[in-house]
Coordinates of N, CA, C and O in Angstrom, one line a residue:
X1 N 33.7 80.8 -10.5 CA 32.7 81.8 -10.9 C 32.8 82.1 -12.4 O 33.9 82.3 -12.9
X2 N 31.7 82.0 -13.1 CA 31.7 82.2 -14.5 C 31.9 83.7 -14.8 O 31.8 84.5 -13.9
X3 N 32.2 84.0 -16.1 CA 32.5 85.4 -16.5 C 31.4 86.4 -16.2 O 31.6 87.5 -15.8
X4 N 30.1 85.9 -16.4 CA 29.0 86.8 -16.2 C 28.9 87.1 -14.7 O 28.7 88.3 -14.3
X5 N 29.0 86.1 -13.9 CA 28.9 86.3 -12.4 C 30.0 87.3 -12.0 O 29.8 88.2 -11.2
X6 N 31.2 87.1 -12.5 CA 32.3 88.0 -12.1 C 32.1 89.4 -12.6 O 32.5 90.3 -11.9
X7 N 31.5 89.5 -13.7 CA 31.2 90.9 -14.3 C 30.2 91.6 -13.4 O 30.2 92.8 -13.3
X8 N 29.3 90.8 -12.8 CA 28.2 91.4 -12.0 C 28.6 91.5 -10.5 O 27.8 92.1 -9.8
X9 N 29.7 90.9 -10.1 CA 30.1 90.9 -8.7 C 30.2 92.3 -8.2 O 30.9 93.2 -8.8
X10 N 29.5 92.6 -7.1 CA 29.6 94.0 -6.5 C 28.8 95.0 -7.2 O 28.7 96.2 -6.8
X11 N 28.0 94.7 -8.3 CA 27.2 95.6 -9.0 C 25.9 95.7 -8.4 O 25.2 94.8 -8.1
X12 N 25.5 96.9 -8.1 CA 24.2 97.2 -7.5 C 23.2 97.4 -8.6 O 23.3 98.4 -9.3
X13 N 22.2 96.5 -8.7 CA 21.2 96.6 -9.7 C 19.9 96.8 -9.1 O 19.5 96.0 -8.3
X14 N 19.1 97.8 -9.5 CA 17.8 98.0 -9.0 C 16.9 97.1 -9.8 O 17.0 97.0 -11.0
X15 N 15.9 96.5 -9.1 CA 15.0 95.6 -9.8 C 13.6 96.1 -9.9 O 12.7 95.4 -10.3
X16 N 13.4 97.4 -9.6 CA 12.0 97.9 -9.8 C 11.6 98.0 -11.2 O 12.4 98.1 -12.1
X17 N 10.3 97.9 -11.4 CA 9.8 97.9 -12.8 C 9.5 99.3 -13.2 O 8.9 100.0 -12.4
X18 N 9.9 99.7 -14.4 CA 9.7 101.1 -14.8 C 8.4 101.3 -15.6 O 7.6 102.1 -15.3
X19 N 8.3 100.5 -16.7 CA 7.0 100.6 -17.5 C 6.9 99.5 -18.4 O 7.9 98.9 -18.8
X20 N 5.7 99.1 -18.8 CA 5.5 98.0 -19.7 C 6.1 96.7 -19.4 O 6.4 95.9 -20.3
X21 N 6.3 96.4 -18.1 CA 7.0 95.1 -17.8 C 6.1 93.9 -18.0 O 5.0 93.8 -17.5
X22 N 6.7 93.0 -18.8 CA 5.9 91.8 -19.1 C 6.7 90.5 -18.9 O 6.1 89.5 -18.7
X23 N 8.0 90.6 -19.0 CA 8.8 89.4 -19.0 C 9.0 88.9 -17.6 O 9.5 89.5 -16.7
X24 N 8.7 87.6 -17.4 CA 9.0 86.9 -16.2 C 9.9 85.7 -16.4 O 10.1 84.8 -15.6
X25 N 10.5 85.7 -17.6 CA 11.4 84.6 -18.0 C 12.9 85.0 -17.9 O 13.2 86.1 -18.3
X26 N 13.7 84.1 -17.4 CA 15.2 84.4 -17.4 C 15.6 85.4 -16.3 O 14.7 85.9 -15.6
X27 N 16.9 85.6 -16.2 CA 17.4 86.5 -15.2 C 17.0 88.0 -15.5 O 17.0 88.4 -16.7
X28 N 16.8 88.7 -14.5 CA 16.5 90.1 -14.6 C 17.7 90.9 -14.3 O 18.0 91.1 -13.1
X29 N 18.5 91.3 -15.3 CA 19.8 91.9 -15.1 C 19.7 93.4 -15.2 O 20.7 94.1 -15.0
X30 N 18.5 94.0 -15.5 CA 18.4 95.4 -15.7 C 17.1 95.8 -15.0 O 16.1 95.0 -14.8
X31 N 16.9 97.1 -14.6 CA 15.7 97.6 -14.0 C 14.4 97.4 -14.9 O 13.4 97.0 -14.5
X32 N 14.6 97.7 -16.2 CA 13.5 97.6 -17.2 C 13.4 96.2 -17.8 O 14.4 95.6 -18.1
X33 N 12.2 95.7 -17.9 CA 12.0 94.4 -18.4 C 11.0 94.3 -19.6 O 10.4 93.3 -19.9
X34 N 10.8 95.5 -20.3 CA 9.9 95.5 -21.4 C 10.6 95.1 -22.7 O 11.8 94.7 -22.7
X35 N 9.9 95.3 -23.8 CA 10.4 94.8 -25.1 C 10.9 96.0 -26.0 O 11.5 95.7 -27.1
X36 N 10.8 97.2 -25.6 CA 11.2 98.4 -26.4 C 12.5 98.9 -25.8 O 12.8 98.7 -24.7
X37 N 13.2 99.7 -26.7 CA 14.5 100.3 -26.1 C 14.1 101.4 -25.2 O 13.0 101.9 -25.2
X38 N 15.0 101.8 -24.4 CA 14.8 102.9 -23.4 C 16.1 103.6 -23.2 O 17.1 103.3 -23.8
X39 N 16.1 104.6 -22.4 CA 17.3 105.4 -22.0 C 17.9 104.7 -20.8 O 17.3 104.5 -19.8
X40 N 19.2 104.4 -21.0 CA 19.9 103.7 -19.9 C 21.1 104.5 -19.4 O 21.8 105.3 -20.1
X41 N 21.4 104.4 -18.1 CA 22.6 105.0 -17.5 C 23.5 103.9 -17.0 O 23.0 103.0 -16.3
X42 N 24.7 104.0 -17.3 CA 25.7 102.9 -17.0 C 26.9 103.5 -16.2 O 27.3 104.6 -16.4
X43 N 27.4 102.6 -15.3 CA 28.6 102.9 -14.6 C 29.4 101.7 -14.4 O 29.0 100.7 -13.9
X44 N 30.6 101.7 -15.0 CA 31.5 100.6 -14.9 C 32.1 100.4 -13.5 O 32.7 101.4 -13.0
X45 N 32.0 99.3 -12.9 CA 32.5 99.0 -11.6 C 34.0 98.8 -11.6 O 34.7 98.9 -10.5
X46 N 34.6 98.5 -12.8 CA 36.0 98.3 -12.9 C 36.8 99.6 -12.9 O 37.7 99.8 -12.2
X47 N 36.4 100.5 -13.9 CA 37.2 101.7 -14.1 C 36.4 103.0 -13.7 O 36.9 104.1 -13.9
X48 N 35.2 102.8 -13.3 CA 34.3 103.9 -12.8 C 33.9 104.9 -13.9 O 33.5 106.0 -13.6
X49 N 34.0 104.5 -15.1 CA 33.5 105.3 -16.3 C 32.0 105.3 -16.2 O 31.3 104.3 -16.0
X50 N 31.4 106.5 -16.5 CA 29.9 106.7 -16.5 C 29.5 107.1 -17.9 O 30.2 107.9 -18.6
X51 N 28.4 106.5 -18.4 CA 27.8 107.0 -19.7 C 26.3 106.7 -19.7 O 25.8 106.0 -18.9
X52 N 25.7 107.4 -20.7 CA 24.2 107.2 -20.9 C 24.0 106.9 -22.3 O 24.8 107.3 -23.2
X53 N 22.9 106.2 -22.6 CA 22.6 105.8 -24.0 C 21.1 105.7 -24.2 O 20.4 105.2 -23.4
X54 N 20.6 106.3 -25.3 CA 19.2 106.1 -25.7 C 19.0 104.8 -26.3 O 17.9 104.5 -26.8
X55 N 20.0 103.9 -26.4 CA 19.8 102.6 -27.0 C 20.1 101.5 -26.0 O 21.0 100.7 -26.0
X56 N 19.3 101.5 -24.9 CA 19.4 100.5 -23.8 C 18.2 99.6 -23.9 O 17.1 100.0 -24.2
X57 N 18.5 98.3 -23.6 CA 17.4 97.3 -23.7 C 17.4 96.4 -22.5 O 18.4 96.3 -21.7
X58 N 16.3 95.8 -22.2 CA 16.2 94.9 -21.1 C 17.2 93.8 -21.1 O 17.4 93.1 -22.2
X59 N 17.9 93.5 -20.0 CA 18.8 92.5 -19.8 C 20.0 92.4 -20.8 O 20.5 91.4 -21.2
X60 N 20.3 93.6 -21.4 CA 21.5 93.7 -22.3 C 22.5 94.7 -21.7 O 22.2 95.7 -21.2
X61 N 23.8 94.3 -21.9 CA 24.9 95.1 -21.5 C 25.4 95.9 -22.6 O 25.1 95.7 -23.8
X62 N 26.3 96.9 -22.2 CA 27.1 97.6 -23.2 C 28.5 97.5 -22.6 O 28.7 97.5 -21.4
X63 N 29.5 97.3 -23.5 CA 30.9 97.2 -23.1 C 31.4 98.6 -22.8 O 31.2 99.5 -23.5
X64 N 32.2 98.6 -21.7 CA 32.9 99.9 -21.3 C 34.0 100.2 -22.3 O 34.8 99.4 -22.6
X65 N 34.0 101.5 -22.8 CA 35.1 101.9 -23.7 C 36.4 101.9 -23.0 O 37.5 101.8 -23.6
X66 N 36.4 102.1 -21.6 CA 37.6 102.3 -20.9 C 38.4 101.0 -20.6 O 39.6 100.9 -20.7
X67 N 37.6 99.9 -20.3 CA 38.2 98.7 -19.9 C 37.6 97.4 -20.5 O 38.0 96.3 -20.2
X68 N 36.6 97.6 -21.3 CA 35.9 96.5 -22.0 C 35.1 95.5 -21.1 O 34.7 94.5 -21.5
X69 N 34.8 96.0 -19.9 CA 33.9 95.2 -19.0 C 32.5 95.2 -19.6 O 32.1 96.2 -20.2
X70 N 31.7 94.2 -19.3 CA 30.3 94.1 -19.7 C 29.6 94.8 -18.6 O 29.6 94.4 -17.4
X71 N 28.8 95.9 -18.9 CA 28.1 96.7 -17.9 C 26.7 96.8 -18.2 O 26.3 97.2 -19.3
X72 N 25.8 96.4 -17.2 CA 24.4 96.6 -17.3 C 24.0 97.9 -16.8 O 24.6 98.4 -15.8
X73 N 22.9 98.5 -17.3 CA 22.5 99.8 -16.8 C 22.0 99.7 -15.4 O 21.3 98.7 -15.0
X74 N 22.2 100.8 -14.6 CA 21.7 100.8 -13.2 C 20.4 101.5 -13.2 O 19.7 101.4 -12.2
X75 N 20.1 102.3 -14.2 CA 18.9 103.0 -14.3 C 18.4 103.0 -15.7 O 19.2 103.2 -16.7
X76 N 17.1 102.8 -16.0 CA 16.5 102.8 -17.3 C 15.1 103.5 -17.2 O 14.4 103.3 -16.3
X77 N 14.9 104.4 -18.2 CA 13.7 105.1 -18.2 C 13.1 105.2 -19.6 O 13.9 105.0 -20.6
X78 N 11.8 105.4 -19.7 CA 11.1 105.4 -21.0 C 11.6 106.6 -21.8 O 11.9 107.7 -21.3
X79 N 11.8 106.3 -23.1 CA 12.3 107.4 -24.0 C 11.1 108.3 -24.3 O 10.0 107.8 -24.6
X80 N 11.3 109.6 -24.2 CA 10.2 110.6 -24.4 C 10.6 111.3 -25.7 O 11.7 111.8 -25.9
X81 N 9.7 111.4 -26.6 CA 9.9 112.1 -27.9 C 9.2 113.5 -27.7 O 8.0 113.6 -27.5
X82 N 10.0 114.5 -27.9 CA 9.6 115.9 -27.6 C 8.8 116.5 -28.8 O 8.1 117.5 -28.7
X83 N 9.0 115.9 -30.0 CA 8.4 116.4 -31.2 C 9.2 117.4 -31.9 O 8.9 117.8 -33.0
X84 N 10.3 117.9 -31.2 CA 11.2 118.8 -31.8 C 12.2 118.0 -32.8 O 12.4 116.8 -32.7
X85 N 12.8 118.8 -33.7 CA 13.8 118.2 -34.6 C 15.0 117.7 -33.8 O 15.4 118.3 -32.8
X86 N 15.4 116.5 -34.2 CA 16.6 115.9 -33.5 C 17.8 116.6 -33.7 O 18.1 117.1 -34.8
X87 N 18.6 116.7 -32.7 CA 20.0 117.3 -32.8 C 20.9 116.2 -33.3 O 20.6 115.0 -33.2
X88 N 22.0 116.6 -33.8 CA 23.0 115.6 -34.3 C 23.5 114.8 -33.0 O 24.0 115.4 -32.1
X89 N 23.4 113.5 -33.0 CA 23.8 112.7 -31.9 C 25.1 112.0 -32.2 O 25.4 111.7 -33.4
X90 N 25.8 111.6 -31.2 CA 27.0 110.8 -31.4 C 26.5 109.4 -31.9 O 25.5 108.9 -31.5
X91 N 27.3 108.8 -32.8 CA 26.9 107.5 -33.3 C 26.9 106.4 -32.2 O 27.7 106.5 -31.2
X92 N 26.1 105.5 -32.2 CA 26.0 104.4 -31.3 C 27.1 103.4 -31.6 O 27.1 102.8 -32.7
X93 N 28.0 103.1 -30.6 CA 29.1 102.2 -30.9 C 28.6 100.7 -30.9 O 28.5 100.1 -29.9
X94 N 28.2 100.3 -32.1 CA 27.6 99.0 -32.2 C 28.5 97.8 -31.7 O 28.0 96.8 -31.2
X95 N 29.8 97.9 -31.9 CA 30.7 96.8 -31.5 C 30.7 96.6 -29.9 O 31.1 95.6 -29.4
X96 N 30.1 97.6 -29.2 CA 30.1 97.5 -27.7 C 28.7 97.1 -27.2 O 28.5 97.1 -26.0
X97 N 27.8 96.9 -28.1 CA 26.4 96.7 -27.8 C 26.0 95.2 -27.9 O 26.1 94.6 -29.0
X98 N 25.5 94.6 -26.8 CA 25.1 93.2 -26.8 C 23.9 93.0 -27.7 O 23.8 92.0 -28.4
X99 N 22.9 93.9 -27.7 CA 21.8 93.8 -28.6 C 22.2 93.7 -30.1 O 21.7 92.8 -30.8
X100 N 23.1 94.6 -30.5 CA 23.6 94.6 -31.9 C 24.2 93.2 -32.2 O 24.0 92.6 -33.2
X101 N 25.1 92.8 -31.3 CA 25.8 91.5 -31.5 C 24.8 90.3 -31.6 O 25.1 89.4 -32.4
X102 N 23.8 90.3 -30.8 CA 22.8 89.2 -30.9 C 21.9 89.3 -32.2 O 21.6 88.3 -32.7
X103 N 21.6 90.5 -32.6 CA 20.7 90.7 -33.7 C 21.5 90.6 -35.0 O 20.9 90.2 -36.1
X104 N 22.8 91.0 -35.0 CA 23.6 91.0 -36.2 C 23.2 92.2 -37.1 O 23.5 92.2 -38.3
X105 N 22.5 93.2 -36.5 CA 22.1 94.4 -37.3 C 21.9 95.5 -36.3 O 22.0 95.3 -35.1
X106 N 21.7 96.7 -36.8 CA 21.5 97.9 -35.9 C 20.4 97.7 -34.9 O 19.2 97.4 -35.3
X107 N 20.7 97.8 -33.7 CA 19.7 97.6 -32.6 C 18.7 98.7 -32.5 O 17.5 98.5 -32.1
X108 N 19.0 99.9 -33.0 CA 18.1 101.0 -32.9 C 16.9 100.9 -33.9 O 15.9 101.6 -33.8
X109 N 17.1 100.0 -34.9 CA 16.0 99.8 -35.9 C 15.0 98.7 -35.5 O 14.1 98.5 -36.1
X110 N 15.3 98.1 -34.3 CA 14.5 97.0 -33.8 C 13.6 97.4 -32.7 O 14.0 98.2 -31.9
X111 N 12.4 96.8 -32.7 CA 11.5 97.1 -31.6 C 11.2 95.7 -30.9 O 10.7 95.7 -29.8
X112 N 11.6 94.6 -31.5 CA 11.3 93.3 -30.9 C 12.5 92.9 -30.0 O 13.6 93.3 -30.2
X113 N 12.2 92.0 -29.1 CA 13.2 91.4 -28.3 C 13.9 90.3 -29.0 O 13.3 89.7 -29.9
X114 N 15.1 89.9 -28.6 CA 15.8 88.8 -29.2 C 15.5 87.5 -28.5 O 14.9 87.5 -27.5

């Protein structure tokens, strides 16, 4: 079993389409299949750590801070902009982000797929 398969073993992934779904190419590892970032919710199957991120992308994992497992979001929803001034947010841990690693730059500044 390759490392991706073992990372996904036992992981329950919903395959419903959320919004703007266009991609029919490659494996669908996340609920959302569009080209823009979205809000993702993650739960590590190894150490049971839960986190959420406004920097979630189609078919991209984030590494768990607790055990370094590659975790795909189990839920993704469209980002809604309220028009209010942004609060100070925690920095996005780029070293744990697959999108950042593939782009070689900040993923939150990108709207295109890799």
